[in-house]
């Protein structure tokens, strides 16, 4: 019996690191969870520069009215740059770095969320996939127009236009391959690499069509397939993923048992001395089992449970353009219930030719195939384009030729 007790006590000690979100003191990484992008959003030159700031005024007015004690707009605001719409840094770099204040702070009330399941075979229907759920939520919010709690965000995505029945807003990623003409796709298909990408585009289109058909008739009677595709494009080019305390049953039970586990551990310590329960080995074992329960359940979740994350749309945060070397940090603070973006270095801010400063976020690396499939962008593509206005044909010709010449 002493061997059993010793083994259980060792389990508590050696596996405590697996216990998340407990009420005891833990490192910040446990209470401020890192956010990882599902996909990255890039901006690029476009022939439609006049429309790049449409919806910005409505969005920023909405955001400011909903977050009166928020300092976000003291640091950044939307602006048009040579590489498209982005965030202009208007605050003090020294102040942000010295105080470690977040540049952007977004209350979770303004976030759309779904569950990201890695194993698609566990889904009962394609309509349950993360991007479908987010797209449905986004369309439902856009349909409400001024009555939506996310009115400003919807107007930013629809470029200032009200959402009306049977009308499709302008693309949020106009140069991704699905929006190209047949002539533009012919240039891309001139290489085997480009042809493979076109095959992926066709596969994605079929998948999105199947997902639309998997939705119930109430949805399809309300929103057209083209509107659904618009939302899917927005979601796949703007969403982030991370662990924000979502749908994991084992972890939920684990967290709920933590107070009881702590009490059981304390009672076991007390009963191990003198008293009426001092010699009751069955009680000792029972208390130790209860104290180990959160650790065991969390271990089961991490190693044998269904792998799930949360997929989220983050207004304002997803307006920042990408710079790979930018030392930025996007996190979720479950205590305050906010998503934050902090700078860990000055290279998040790049000075433009006109002395304005653009604020960037790094989302890591992506392959060209994914960039061109969902965002209409390739690294360094602006080096091959003339300054100023550039037509769609020229932009997409450069994208096609650059893609065919690369191997990543």
mmCIF file of C-alpha atoms in Angstrom:
data_model
loop_
_atom_site.group_PDB
_atom_site.id
_atom_site.type_symbol
_atom_site.label_atom_id
_atom_site.label_comp_id
_atom_site.label_asym_id
_atom_site.label_seq_id
_atom_site.Cartn_x
_atom_site.Cartn_y
_atom_site.Cartn_z
ATOM 1 C CA UNK A 1 0.000 0.000 0.000
ATOM 2 C CA UNK A 2 2.865 2.385 0.835
ATOM 3 C CA UNK A 3 4.242 1.691 -2.639
ATOM 4 C CA UNK A 4 0.913 2.703 -4.229
ATOM 5 C CA UNK A 5 0.777 5.890 -2.161
ATOM 6 C CA UNK A 6 4.370 6.770 -3.056
ATOM 7 C CA UNK A 7 3.714 6.175 -6.759
ATOM 8 C CA UNK A 8 0.634 8.394 -6.770
ATOM 9 C CA UNK A 9 2.484 11.128 -4.923
ATOM 10 C CA UNK A 10 5.263 10.940 -7.506
ATOM 11 C CA UNK A 11 2.689 11.216 -10.312
ATOM 12 C CA UNK A 12 1.350 14.444 -8.805
ATOM 13 C CA UNK A 13 4.843 15.891 -8.554
ATOM 14 C CA UNK A 14 6.257 14.810 -11.902
ATOM 15 C CA UNK A 15 3.255 15.626 -14.122
ATOM 16 C CA UNK A 16 2.170 18.937 -12.637
ATOM 17 C CA UNK A 17 3.582 20.684 -15.684
ATOM 18 C CA UNK A 18 0.765 19.213 -17.815
ATOM 19 C CA UNK A 19 -1.903 21.037 -15.808
ATOM 20 C CA UNK A 20 -3.217 24.101 -17.682
ATOM 21 C CA UNK A 21 -5.165 27.147 -16.504
ATOM 22 C CA UNK A 22 -5.085 26.221 -12.813
ATOM 23 C CA UNK A 23 -5.820 28.648 -10.007
ATOM 24 C CA UNK A 24 -2.305 28.342 -8.618
ATOM 25 C CA UNK A 25 0.592 30.501 -9.725
ATOM 26 C CA UNK A 26 1.743 29.554 -13.211
ATOM 27 C CA UNK A 27 4.084 31.112 -15.761
ATOM 28 C CA UNK A 28 2.546 33.765 -18.023
ATOM 29 C CA UNK A 29 2.487 31.341 -20.940
ATOM 30 C CA UNK A 30 -0.373 29.542 -19.161
ATOM 31 C CA UNK A 31 -2.504 32.644 -18.706
ATOM 32 C CA UNK A 32 -1.522 34.517 -21.866
ATOM 33 C CA UNK A 33 -1.913 32.062 -24.704
ATOM 34 C CA UNK A 34 -0.069 32.579 -27.973
ATOM 35 C CA UNK A 35 -2.183 33.038 -31.086
ATOM 36 C CA UNK A 36 -1.122 31.371 -34.330
ATOM 37 C CA UNK A 37 -2.476 32.331 -37.738
ATOM 38 C CA UNK A 38 -4.461 29.803 -39.715
ATOM 39 C CA UNK A 39 -3.547 31.872 -42.720
ATOM 40 C CA UNK A 40 -1.722 35.087 -43.269
ATOM 41 C CA UNK A 41 -3.133 38.223 -44.808
ATOM 42 C CA UNK A 42 -0.969 40.266 -47.128
ATOM 43 C CA UNK A 43 -1.707 43.460 -48.981
ATOM 44 C CA UNK A 44 -0.383 44.330 -52.401
ATOM 45 C CA UNK A 45 -0.714 46.938 -55.084
ATOM 46 C CA UNK A 46 -4.041 47.065 -56.821
ATOM 47 C CA UNK A 47 -5.764 49.060 -59.510
ATOM 48 C CA UNK A 48 -8.578 49.827 -57.067
ATOM 49 C CA UNK A 49 -6.706 52.187 -54.756
ATOM 50 C CA UNK A 50 -9.699 54.496 -54.409
ATOM 51 C CA UNK A 51 -11.647 51.781 -52.614
ATOM 52 C CA UNK A 52 -8.918 50.724 -50.219
ATOM 53 C CA UNK A 53 -10.124 52.991 -47.412
ATOM 54 C CA UNK A 54 -13.852 52.460 -47.968
ATOM 55 C CA UNK A 55 -15.403 51.309 -44.705
ATOM 56 C CA UNK A 56 -12.478 52.483 -42.572
ATOM 57 C CA UNK A 57 -14.296 55.484 -41.104
ATOM 58 C CA UNK A 58 -17.282 53.347 -40.111
ATOM 59 C CA UNK A 59 -14.997 50.713 -38.605
ATOM 60 C CA UNK A 60 -12.857 53.082 -36.548
ATOM 61 C CA UNK A 61 -15.875 55.070 -35.315
ATOM 62 C CA UNK A 62 -17.566 51.823 -34.293
ATOM 63 C CA UNK A 63 -14.446 50.480 -32.578
ATOM 64 C CA UNK A 64 -13.822 53.694 -30.657
ATOM 65 C CA UNK A 65 -17.424 53.912 -29.466
ATOM 66 C CA UNK A 66 -17.354 50.306 -28.231
ATOM 67 C CA UNK A 67 -13.969 50.494 -26.482
ATOM 68 C CA UNK A 68 -13.916 53.811 -24.620
ATOM 69 C CA UNK A 69 -11.127 52.757 -22.233
ATOM 70 C CA UNK A 70 -9.041 51.199 -25.001
ATOM 71 C CA UNK A 71 -5.758 52.825 -26.111
ATOM 72 C CA UNK A 72 -5.547 51.070 -29.483
ATOM 73 C CA UNK A 73 -6.369 54.119 -31.573
ATOM 74 C CA UNK A 74 -3.715 56.144 -29.756
ATOM 75 C CA UNK A 75 -1.180 53.897 -31.472
ATOM 76 C CA UNK A 76 -2.579 52.773 -34.833
ATOM 77 C CA UNK A 77 -5.125 53.741 -37.463
ATOM 78 C CA UNK A 78 -5.917 52.513 -40.968
ATOM 79 C CA UNK A 79 -4.104 54.161 -43.861
ATOM 80 C CA UNK A 80 -3.199 53.600 -47.512
ATOM 81 C CA UNK A 81 0.413 52.728 -48.278
ATOM 82 C CA UNK A 82 2.410 51.774 -51.360
ATOM 83 C CA UNK A 83 1.684 48.113 -50.589
ATOM 84 C CA UNK A 84 -2.031 48.667 -50.008
ATOM 85 C CA UNK A 85 -4.143 49.318 -46.943
ATOM 86 C CA UNK A 86 -2.459 48.775 -43.598
ATOM 87 C CA UNK A 87 -2.052 50.218 -40.120
ATOM 88 C CA UNK A 88 -0.203 53.488 -39.580
ATOM 89 C CA UNK A 89 1.659 53.736 -36.278
ATOM 90 C CA UNK A 90 0.864 57.126 -34.735
ATOM 91 C CA UNK A 91 2.006 56.589 -31.137
ATOM 92 C CA UNK A 92 5.324 56.721 -29.322
ATOM 93 C CA UNK A 93 7.630 53.765 -29.983
ATOM 94 C CA UNK A 94 9.593 54.453 -26.795
ATOM 95 C CA UNK A 95 6.395 54.528 -24.731
ATOM 96 C CA UNK A 96 5.186 51.185 -26.094
ATOM 97 C CA UNK A 97 8.517 49.416 -25.646
ATOM 98 C CA UNK A 98 9.251 50.901 -22.217
ATOM 99 C CA UNK A 99 5.841 50.117 -20.730
ATOM 100 C CA UNK A 100 5.221 46.898 -22.720
ATOM 101 C CA UNK A 101 1.740 48.188 -23.491
ATOM 102 C CA UNK A 102 -0.204 46.340 -26.194
ATOM 103 C CA UNK A 103 -0.445 48.230 -29.464
ATOM 104 C CA UNK A 104 -3.827 46.643 -30.181
ATOM 105 C CA UNK A 105 -6.280 45.392 -27.578
ATOM 106 C CA UNK A 106 -9.437 43.618 -28.746
ATOM 107 C CA UNK A 107 -12.234 42.544 -26.367
ATOM 108 C CA UNK A 108 -13.364 38.970 -27.001
ATOM 109 C CA UNK A 109 -16.961 40.209 -27.421
ATOM 110 C CA UNK A 110 -16.009 41.399 -30.908
ATOM 111 C CA UNK A 111 -14.472 38.099 -31.984
ATOM 112 C CA UNK A 112 -16.148 35.410 -34.082
ATOM 113 C CA UNK A 113 -15.020 31.926 -33.088
ATOM 114 C CA UNK A 114 -15.363 28.325 -34.253
ATOM 115 C CA UNK A 115 -13.603 25.041 -33.496
ATOM 116 C CA UNK A 116 -10.623 24.020 -35.614
ATOM 117 C CA UNK A 117 -10.467 20.216 -35.841
ATOM 118 C CA UNK A 118 -7.302 18.762 -37.337
ATOM 119 C CA UNK A 119 -8.840 15.362 -38.111
ATOM 120 C CA UNK A 120 -11.611 16.166 -40.590
ATOM 121 C CA UNK A 121 -12.813 12.551 -40.467
ATOM 122 C CA UNK A 122 -14.285 13.222 -37.021
ATOM 123 C CA UNK A 123 -16.692 15.820 -38.409
ATOM 124 C CA UNK A 124 -20.232 14.587 -38.956
ATOM 125 C CA UNK A 125 -20.726 17.033 -41.824
ATOM 126 C CA UNK A 126 -18.634 19.385 -43.943
ATOM 127 C CA UNK A 127 -20.882 22.138 -42.609
ATOM 128 C CA UNK A 128 -19.153 21.712 -39.233
ATOM 129 C CA UNK A 129 -15.710 22.616 -40.564
ATOM 130 C CA UNK A 130 -14.142 25.682 -38.964
ATOM 131 C CA UNK A 131 -14.240 27.952 -42.026
ATOM 132 C CA UNK A 132 -17.871 27.121 -42.795
ATOM 133 C CA UNK A 133 -18.967 27.940 -39.250
ATOM 134 C CA UNK A 134 -17.072 31.239 -39.295
ATOM 135 C CA UNK A 135 -18.410 32.122 -42.751
ATOM 136 C CA UNK A 136 -21.986 31.519 -41.641
ATOM 137 C CA UNK A 137 -21.451 33.683 -38.553
ATOM 138 C CA UNK A 138 -19.883 36.441 -40.643
ATOM 139 C CA UNK A 139 -22.703 36.472 -43.185
ATOM 140 C CA UNK A 140 -25.331 36.545 -40.452
ATOM 141 C CA UNK A 141 -23.625 39.545 -38.853
ATOM 142 C CA UNK A 142 -23.264 41.342 -42.188
ATOM 143 C CA UNK A 143 -26.944 40.739 -42.941
ATOM 144 C CA UNK A 144 -27.912 42.655 -39.787
ATOM 145 C CA UNK A 145 -26.144 45.782 -41.078
ATOM 146 C CA UNK A 146 -26.472 48.589 -38.460
ATOM 147 C CA UNK A 147 -28.066 46.209 -35.939
ATOM 148 C CA UNK A 148 -25.017 43.948 -35.827
ATOM 149 C CA UNK A 149 -22.739 44.008 -32.788
ATOM 150 C CA UNK A 150 -19.919 43.791 -35.343
ATOM 151 C CA UNK A 151 -21.288 46.521 -37.608
ATOM 152 C CA UNK A 152 -17.962 48.320 -38.059
ATOM 153 C CA UNK A 153 -16.053 45.154 -38.877
ATOM 154 C CA UNK A 154 -18.670 44.084 -41.403
ATOM 155 C CA UNK A 155 -18.509 47.489 -43.108
ATOM 156 C CA UNK A 156 -14.732 47.247 -43.280
ATOM 157 C CA UNK A 157 -14.977 43.882 -45.060
ATOM 158 C CA UNK A 158 -17.755 45.031 -47.401
ATOM 159 C CA UNK A 159 -15.748 48.206 -48.140
ATOM 160 C CA UNK A 160 -18.376 50.528 -46.738
ATOM 161 C CA UNK A 161 -21.333 49.045 -48.603
ATOM 162 C CA UNK A 162 -24.489 47.754 -46.886
ATOM 163 C CA UNK A 163 -25.032 44.025 -47.196
ATOM 164 C CA UNK A 164 -28.075 43.379 -49.374
ATOM 165 C CA UNK A 165 -29.883 40.277 -50.584
ATOM 166 C CA UNK A 166 -28.421 38.716 -53.735
ATOM 167 C CA UNK A 167 -25.521 41.203 -53.897
ATOM 168 C CA UNK A 168 -21.909 40.150 -53.388
ATOM 169 C CA UNK A 169 -19.394 42.531 -51.760
ATOM 170 C CA UNK A 170 -16.046 43.194 -53.405
ATOM 171 C CA UNK A 171 -13.379 40.568 -52.835
ATOM 172 C CA UNK A 172 -11.289 40.872 -49.680
ATOM 173 C CA UNK A 173 -8.381 39.180 -51.517
ATOM 174 C CA UNK A 174 -8.823 40.307 -55.127
ATOM 175 C CA UNK A 175 -5.633 38.816 -56.569
ATOM 176 C CA UNK A 176 -5.943 35.254 -55.279
ATOM 177 C CA UNK A 177 -6.079 32.877 -58.239
ATOM 178 C CA UNK A 178 -9.779 32.069 -57.993
ATOM 179 C CA UNK A 179 -10.499 35.653 -59.094
ATOM 180 C CA UNK A 180 -8.305 35.521 -62.216
ATOM 181 C CA UNK A 181 -9.632 35.437 -65.768
ATOM 182 C CA UNK A 182 -8.974 32.471 -68.067
ATOM 183 C CA UNK A 183 -6.335 34.454 -69.959
ATOM 184 C CA UNK A 184 -4.545 35.317 -66.727
ATOM 185 C CA UNK A 185 -4.654 31.676 -65.616
ATOM 186 C CA UNK A 186 -3.102 30.585 -68.922
ATOM 187 C CA UNK A 187 0.095 32.439 -68.008
ATOM 188 C CA UNK A 188 0.171 30.660 -64.658
ATOM 189 C CA UNK A 189 -0.485 27.295 -66.289
ATOM 190 C CA UNK A 190 2.540 27.621 -68.569
ATOM 191 C CA UNK A 191 4.623 25.632 -66.069
ATOM 192 C CA UNK A 192 3.994 22.318 -64.329
ATOM 193 C CA UNK A 193 4.182 24.134 -61.009
ATOM 194 C CA UNK A 194 1.569 26.635 -62.101
ATOM 195 C CA UNK A 195 -0.668 23.874 -63.448
ATOM 196 C CA UNK A 196 -0.500 22.080 -60.110
ATOM 197 C CA UNK A 197 -1.656 25.272 -58.410
ATOM 198 C CA UNK A 198 -4.560 25.594 -60.840
ATOM 199 C CA UNK A 199 -5.543 22.022 -59.942
ATOM 200 C CA UNK A 200 -5.517 23.009 -56.268
ATOM 201 C CA UNK A 201 -7.737 25.994 -57.091
ATOM 202 C CA UNK A 202 -10.233 23.673 -58.803
ATOM 203 C CA UNK A 203 -10.152 21.279 -55.842
ATOM 204 C CA UNK A 204 -10.770 24.126 -53.417
ATOM 205 C CA UNK A 205 -13.686 25.411 -55.501
ATOM 206 C CA UNK A 206 -15.281 21.952 -55.475
ATOM 207 C CA UNK A 207 -14.763 21.665 -51.723
ATOM 208 C CA UNK A 208 -16.383 25.057 -51.099
ATOM 209 C CA UNK A 209 -19.277 24.088 -53.356
ATOM 210 C CA UNK A 210 -19.759 20.846 -51.409
ATOM 211 C CA UNK A 211 -19.641 22.754 -48.132
ATOM 212 C CA UNK A 212 -22.344 25.140 -49.339
ATOM 213 C CA UNK A 213 -24.529 22.211 -50.381
ATOM 214 C CA UNK A 214 -23.996 20.621 -46.952
ATOM 215 C CA UNK A 215 -25.627 23.592 -45.222
ATOM 216 C CA UNK A 216 -29.294 23.399 -44.328
ATOM 217 C CA UNK A 217 -31.919 24.829 -46.650
ATOM 218 C CA UNK A 218 -32.638 27.739 -44.312
ATOM 219 C CA UNK A 219 -29.139 29.077 -44.950
ATOM 220 C CA UNK A 220 -29.107 28.438 -48.698
ATOM 221 C CA UNK A 221 -32.487 30.158 -49.004
ATOM 222 C CA UNK A 222 -31.048 33.218 -47.258
ATOM 223 C CA UNK A 223 -27.557 33.489 -48.756
ATOM 224 C CA UNK A 224 -26.407 32.757 -52.292
ATOM 225 C CA UNK A 225 -23.465 30.533 -53.139
ATOM 226 C CA UNK A 226 -21.532 33.600 -54.316
ATOM 227 C CA UNK A 227 -22.059 35.316 -50.957
ATOM 228 C CA UNK A 228 -20.886 32.174 -49.187
ATOM 229 C CA UNK A 229 -17.747 32.055 -51.358
ATOM 230 C CA UNK A 230 -17.076 35.725 -50.518
ATOM 231 C CA UNK A 231 -17.262 34.928 -46.809
ATOM 232 C CA UNK A 232 -15.084 31.823 -47.203
ATOM 233 C CA UNK A 233 -12.457 33.912 -48.964
ATOM 234 C CA UNK A 234 -12.500 36.496 -46.165
ATOM 235 C CA UNK A 235 -12.280 33.824 -43.468
ATOM 236 C CA UNK A 236 -9.491 31.839 -45.124
ATOM 237 C CA UNK A 237 -7.385 34.972 -45.594
ATOM 238 C CA UNK A 238 -7.945 36.547 -42.173
ATOM 239 C CA UNK A 239 -8.546 33.902 -39.486
ATOM 240 C CA UNK A 240 -6.217 32.941 -36.638
ATOM 241 C CA UNK A 241 -6.099 29.789 -34.560
ATOM 242 C CA UNK A 242 -5.089 29.048 -30.976
ATOM 243 C CA UNK A 243 -6.144 27.457 -27.696
ATOM 244 C CA UNK A 244 -8.593 29.892 -26.109
ATOM 245 C CA UNK A 245 -10.359 27.526 -23.699
ATOM 246 C CA UNK A 246 -12.648 26.009 -26.290
ATOM 247 C CA UNK A 247 -14.523 22.728 -26.575
ATOM 248 C CA UNK A 248 -12.179 20.149 -24.994
ATOM 249 C CA UNK A 249 -14.360 18.137 -22.563
ATOM 250 C CA UNK A 250 -11.447 16.542 -20.697
ATOM 251 C CA UNK A 251 -9.828 19.924 -20.099
ATOM 252 C CA UNK A 252 -13.112 21.417 -18.902
ATOM 253 C CA UNK A 253 -13.579 18.594 -16.387
ATOM 254 C CA UNK A 254 -9.914 18.905 -15.425
ATOM 255 C CA UNK A 255 -10.298 22.591 -14.607
ATOM 256 C CA UNK A 256 -13.529 22.024 -12.653
ATOM 257 C CA UNK A 257 -11.822 19.380 -10.498
ATOM 258 C CA UNK A 258 -8.857 21.554 -9.535
ATOM 259 C CA UNK A 259 -10.423 23.014 -6.320
ATOM 260 C CA UNK A 260 -11.496 19.540 -5.201
ATOM 261 C CA UNK A 261 -8.067 18.138 -6.023
ATOM 262 C CA UNK A 262 -6.403 20.833 -3.944
ATOM 263 C CA UNK A 263 -8.754 20.151 -1.039
ATOM 264 C CA UNK A 264 -8.153 16.408 -1.338
ATOM 265 C CA UNK A 265 -4.405 16.894 -1.317
ATOM 266 C CA UNK A 266 -4.643 19.117 1.773
ATOM 267 C CA UNK A 267 -6.934 16.697 3.572
ATOM 268 C CA UNK A 268 -4.562 13.851 2.767
ATOM 269 C CA UNK A 269 -1.682 15.782 4.322
ATOM 270 C CA UNK A 270 -3.743 16.453 7.442
ATOM 271 C CA UNK A 271 -4.975 12.855 7.721
ATOM 272 C CA UNK A 272 -1.451 11.478 7.337
ATOM 273 C CA UNK A 273 -0.670 12.667 10.882
ATOM 274 C CA UNK A 274 -2.624 11.825 13.991
ATOM 275 C CA UNK A 275 -6.407 11.591 13.962
ATOM 276 C CA UNK A 276 -9.284 9.214 13.311
ATOM 277 C CA UNK A 277 -8.305 8.749 9.607
ATOM 278 C CA UNK A 278 -4.555 8.452 10.115
ATOM 279 C CA UNK A 279 -4.481 4.697 9.558
ATOM 280 C CA UNK A 280 -7.204 4.532 6.877
ATOM 281 C CA UNK A 281 -5.189 3.573 3.806
ATOM 282 C CA UNK A 282 -8.287 3.408 1.592
ATOM 283 C CA UNK A 283 -9.071 7.044 2.351
ATOM 284 C CA UNK A 284 -5.461 7.986 1.656
ATOM 285 C CA UNK A 285 -5.520 6.303 -1.741
ATOM 286 C CA UNK A 286 -8.913 7.840 -2.604
ATOM 287 C CA UNK A 287 -7.694 11.332 -1.742
ATOM 288 C CA UNK A 288 -4.535 10.909 -3.786
ATOM 289 C CA UNK A 289 -6.518 9.621 -6.774
ATOM 290 C CA UNK A 290 -8.795 12.667 -6.594
ATOM 291 C CA UNK A 291 -5.829 15.004 -6.312
ATOM 292 C CA UNK A 292 -4.300 13.394 -9.426
ATOM 293 C CA UNK A 293 -7.529 13.530 -11.469
ATOM 294 C CA UNK A 294 -6.947 16.927 -13.183
ATOM 295 C CA UNK A 295 -3.445 15.894 -14.243
ATOM 296 C CA UNK A 296 -4.619 12.529 -15.570
ATOM 297 C CA UNK A 297 -7.565 14.014 -17.486
ATOM 298 C CA UNK A 298 -5.380 16.675 -19.031
ATOM 299 C CA UNK A 299 -2.815 14.022 -20.007
ATOM 300 C CA UNK A 300 -5.569 11.982 -21.687
ATOM 301 C CA UNK A 301 -6.779 15.076 -23.542
ATOM 302 C CA UNK A 302 -3.315 15.988 -24.792
ATOM 303 C CA UNK A 303 -2.350 12.486 -25.911
ATOM 304 C CA UNK A 304 -5.541 10.615 -26.773
ATOM 305 C CA UNK A 305 -8.295 13.198 -27.214
ATOM 306 C CA UNK A 306 -9.469 14.847 -30.423
ATOM 307 C CA UNK A 307 -7.036 17.601 -31.379
ATOM 308 C CA UNK A 308 -8.983 20.864 -31.498
ATOM 309 C CA UNK A 309 -8.127 24.540 -31.478
ATOM 310 C CA UNK A 310 -10.191 27.686 -31.765
ATOM 311 C CA UNK A 311 -10.420 29.555 -35.069
ATOM 312 C CA UNK A 312 -11.104 33.275 -34.706
ATOM 313 C CA UNK A 313 -11.632 36.451 -36.703
ATOM 314 C CA UNK A 314 -9.857 39.343 -34.978
ATOM 315 C CA UNK A 315 -11.052 42.817 -36.051
ATOM 316 C CA UNK A 316 -8.317 45.480 -36.208
ATOM 317 C CA UNK A 317 -5.574 42.888 -35.622
ATOM 318 C CA UNK A 318 -6.188 41.344 -39.046
ATOM 319 C CA UNK A 319 -5.737 44.768 -40.668
ATOM 320 C CA UNK A 320 -1.980 44.717 -40.017
ATOM 321 C CA UNK A 321 0.200 43.705 -42.952
ATOM 322 C CA UNK A 322 2.837 40.993 -42.736
ATOM 323 C CA UNK A 323 6.563 41.406 -42.217
ATOM 324 C CA UNK A 324 8.319 38.148 -41.468
ATOM 325 C CA UNK A 325 11.090 39.612 -39.315
ATOM 326 C CA UNK A 326 8.753 41.795 -37.240
ATOM 327 C CA UNK A 327 9.073 40.895 -33.563
ATOM 328 C CA UNK A 328 5.387 41.028 -32.681
ATOM 329 C CA UNK A 329 3.435 38.879 -30.261
ATOM 330 C CA UNK A 330 -0.289 38.141 -30.576
ATOM 331 C CA UNK A 331 -1.837 36.675 -27.443
ATOM 332 C CA UNK A 332 -5.127 35.969 -25.724
ATOM 333 C CA UNK A 333 -5.449 36.991 -22.083
ATOM 334 C CA UNK A 334 -8.232 34.843 -20.556
ATOM 335 C CA UNK A 335 -8.154 36.829 -17.310
ATOM 336 C CA UNK A 336 -9.008 40.146 -18.988
ATOM 337 C CA UNK A 337 -10.859 38.506 -21.867
ATOM 338 C CA UNK A 338 -8.897 40.380 -24.543
ATOM 339 C CA UNK A 339 -6.667 39.636 -27.500
ATOM 340 C CA UNK A 340 -3.520 41.760 -27.577
ATOM 341 C CA UNK A 341 -0.715 42.603 -29.977
ATOM 342 C CA UNK A 342 2.573 43.639 -28.377
ATOM 343 C CA UNK A 343 5.859 44.790 -29.885
ATOM 344 C CA UNK A 344 9.027 43.002 -28.868
ATOM 345 C CA UNK A 345 11.247 45.120 -31.087
ATOM 346 C CA UNK A 346 11.318 48.292 -33.166
ATOM 347 C CA UNK A 347 11.284 46.371 -36.425
ATOM 348 C CA UNK A 348 7.492 46.033 -36.215
ATOM 349 C CA UNK A 349 7.460 49.609 -37.490
ATOM 350 C CA UNK A 350 8.765 50.539 -40.936
ATOM 351 C CA UNK A 351 9.152 54.133 -42.051
ATOM 352 C CA UNK A 352 7.687 54.848 -45.473
ATOM 353 C CA UNK A 353 9.151 57.195 -48.089
ATOM 354 C CA UNK A 354 6.762 59.932 -46.954
ATOM 355 C CA UNK A 355 7.962 59.568 -43.310
ATOM 356 C CA UNK A 356 4.787 57.831 -42.168
ATOM 357 C CA UNK A 357 5.279 54.682 -40.100
ATOM 358 C CA UNK A 358 3.515 51.401 -40.924
ATOM 359 C CA UNK A 359 2.874 48.855 -38.176
ATOM 360 C CA UNK A 360 3.514 45.232 -39.169
ATOM 361 C CA UNK A 361 2.879 41.828 -37.617
ATOM 362 C CA UNK A 362 4.826 38.670 -38.354
ATOM 363 C CA UNK A 363 2.883 35.471 -38.965
ATOM 364 C CA UNK A 364 5.864 33.312 -39.881
ATOM 365 C CA UNK A 365 6.500 31.601 -43.204
ATOM 366 C CA UNK A 366 4.073 30.328 -45.835
ATOM 367 C CA UNK A 367 4.695 28.616 -49.151
ATOM 368 C CA UNK A 368 3.969 30.421 -52.394
ATOM 369 C CA UNK A 369 1.156 28.013 -53.251
ATOM 370 C CA UNK A 370 -0.861 28.982 -50.187
ATOM 371 C CA UNK A 371 -0.094 32.675 -50.604
ATOM 372 C CA UNK A 372 -1.319 32.787 -54.173
ATOM 373 C CA UNK A 373 -4.252 30.473 -53.474
ATOM 374 C CA UNK A 374 -5.759 32.502 -50.659
ATOM 375 C CA UNK A 375 -4.158 35.949 -50.574
ATOM 376 C CA UNK A 376 -3.020 37.006 -54.031
ATOM 377 C CA UNK A 377 0.458 37.917 -52.870
ATOM 378 C CA UNK A 378 4.047 36.733 -53.231
ATOM 379 C CA UNK A 379 7.086 37.985 -51.306
ATOM 380 C CA UNK A 380 8.951 40.819 -53.063
ATOM 381 C CA UNK A 381 6.377 41.036 -55.855
ATOM 382 C CA UNK A 382 6.265 44.826 -55.568
ATOM 383 C CA UNK A 383 9.885 44.896 -56.737
ATOM 384 C CA UNK A 384 8.607 43.850 -60.167
ATOM 385 C CA UNK A 385 5.764 46.374 -60.369
ATOM 386 C CA UNK A 386 5.886 50.032 -61.334
ATOM 387 C CA UNK A 387 5.147 52.571 -58.627
ATOM 388 C CA UNK A 388 1.649 54.006 -58.533
ATOM 389 C CA UNK A 389 -1.456 52.618 -60.216
ATOM 390 C CA UNK A 390 -1.090 49.127 -61.670
ATOM 391 C CA UNK A 391 -3.803 47.234 -63.533
ATOM 392 C CA UNK A 392 -5.035 43.760 -62.649
ATOM 393 C CA UNK A 393 -3.568 42.197 -65.804
ATOM 394 C CA UNK A 394 -0.089 43.489 -64.984
ATOM 395 C CA UNK A 395 -0.275 42.458 -61.320
ATOM 396 C CA UNK A 396 -1.441 38.946 -62.136
ATOM 397 C CA UNK A 397 1.096 38.538 -64.952
ATOM 398 C CA UNK A 398 3.868 39.380 -62.489
ATOM 399 C CA UNK A 399 2.390 36.997 -59.919
ATOM 400 C CA UNK A 400 2.157 34.151 -62.448
ATOM 401 C CA UNK A 401 5.668 34.610 -63.829
ATOM 402 C CA UNK A 402 7.185 35.052 -60.381
ATOM 403 C CA UNK A 403 5.410 31.939 -59.084
ATOM 404 C CA UNK A 404 6.573 29.866 -62.072
ATOM 405 C CA UNK A 405 10.168 30.989 -61.543
ATOM 406 C CA UNK A 406 10.294 30.024 -57.862
ATOM 407 C CA UNK A 407 10.407 26.650 -56.114
ATOM 408 C CA UNK A 408 9.160 27.311 -52.566
#
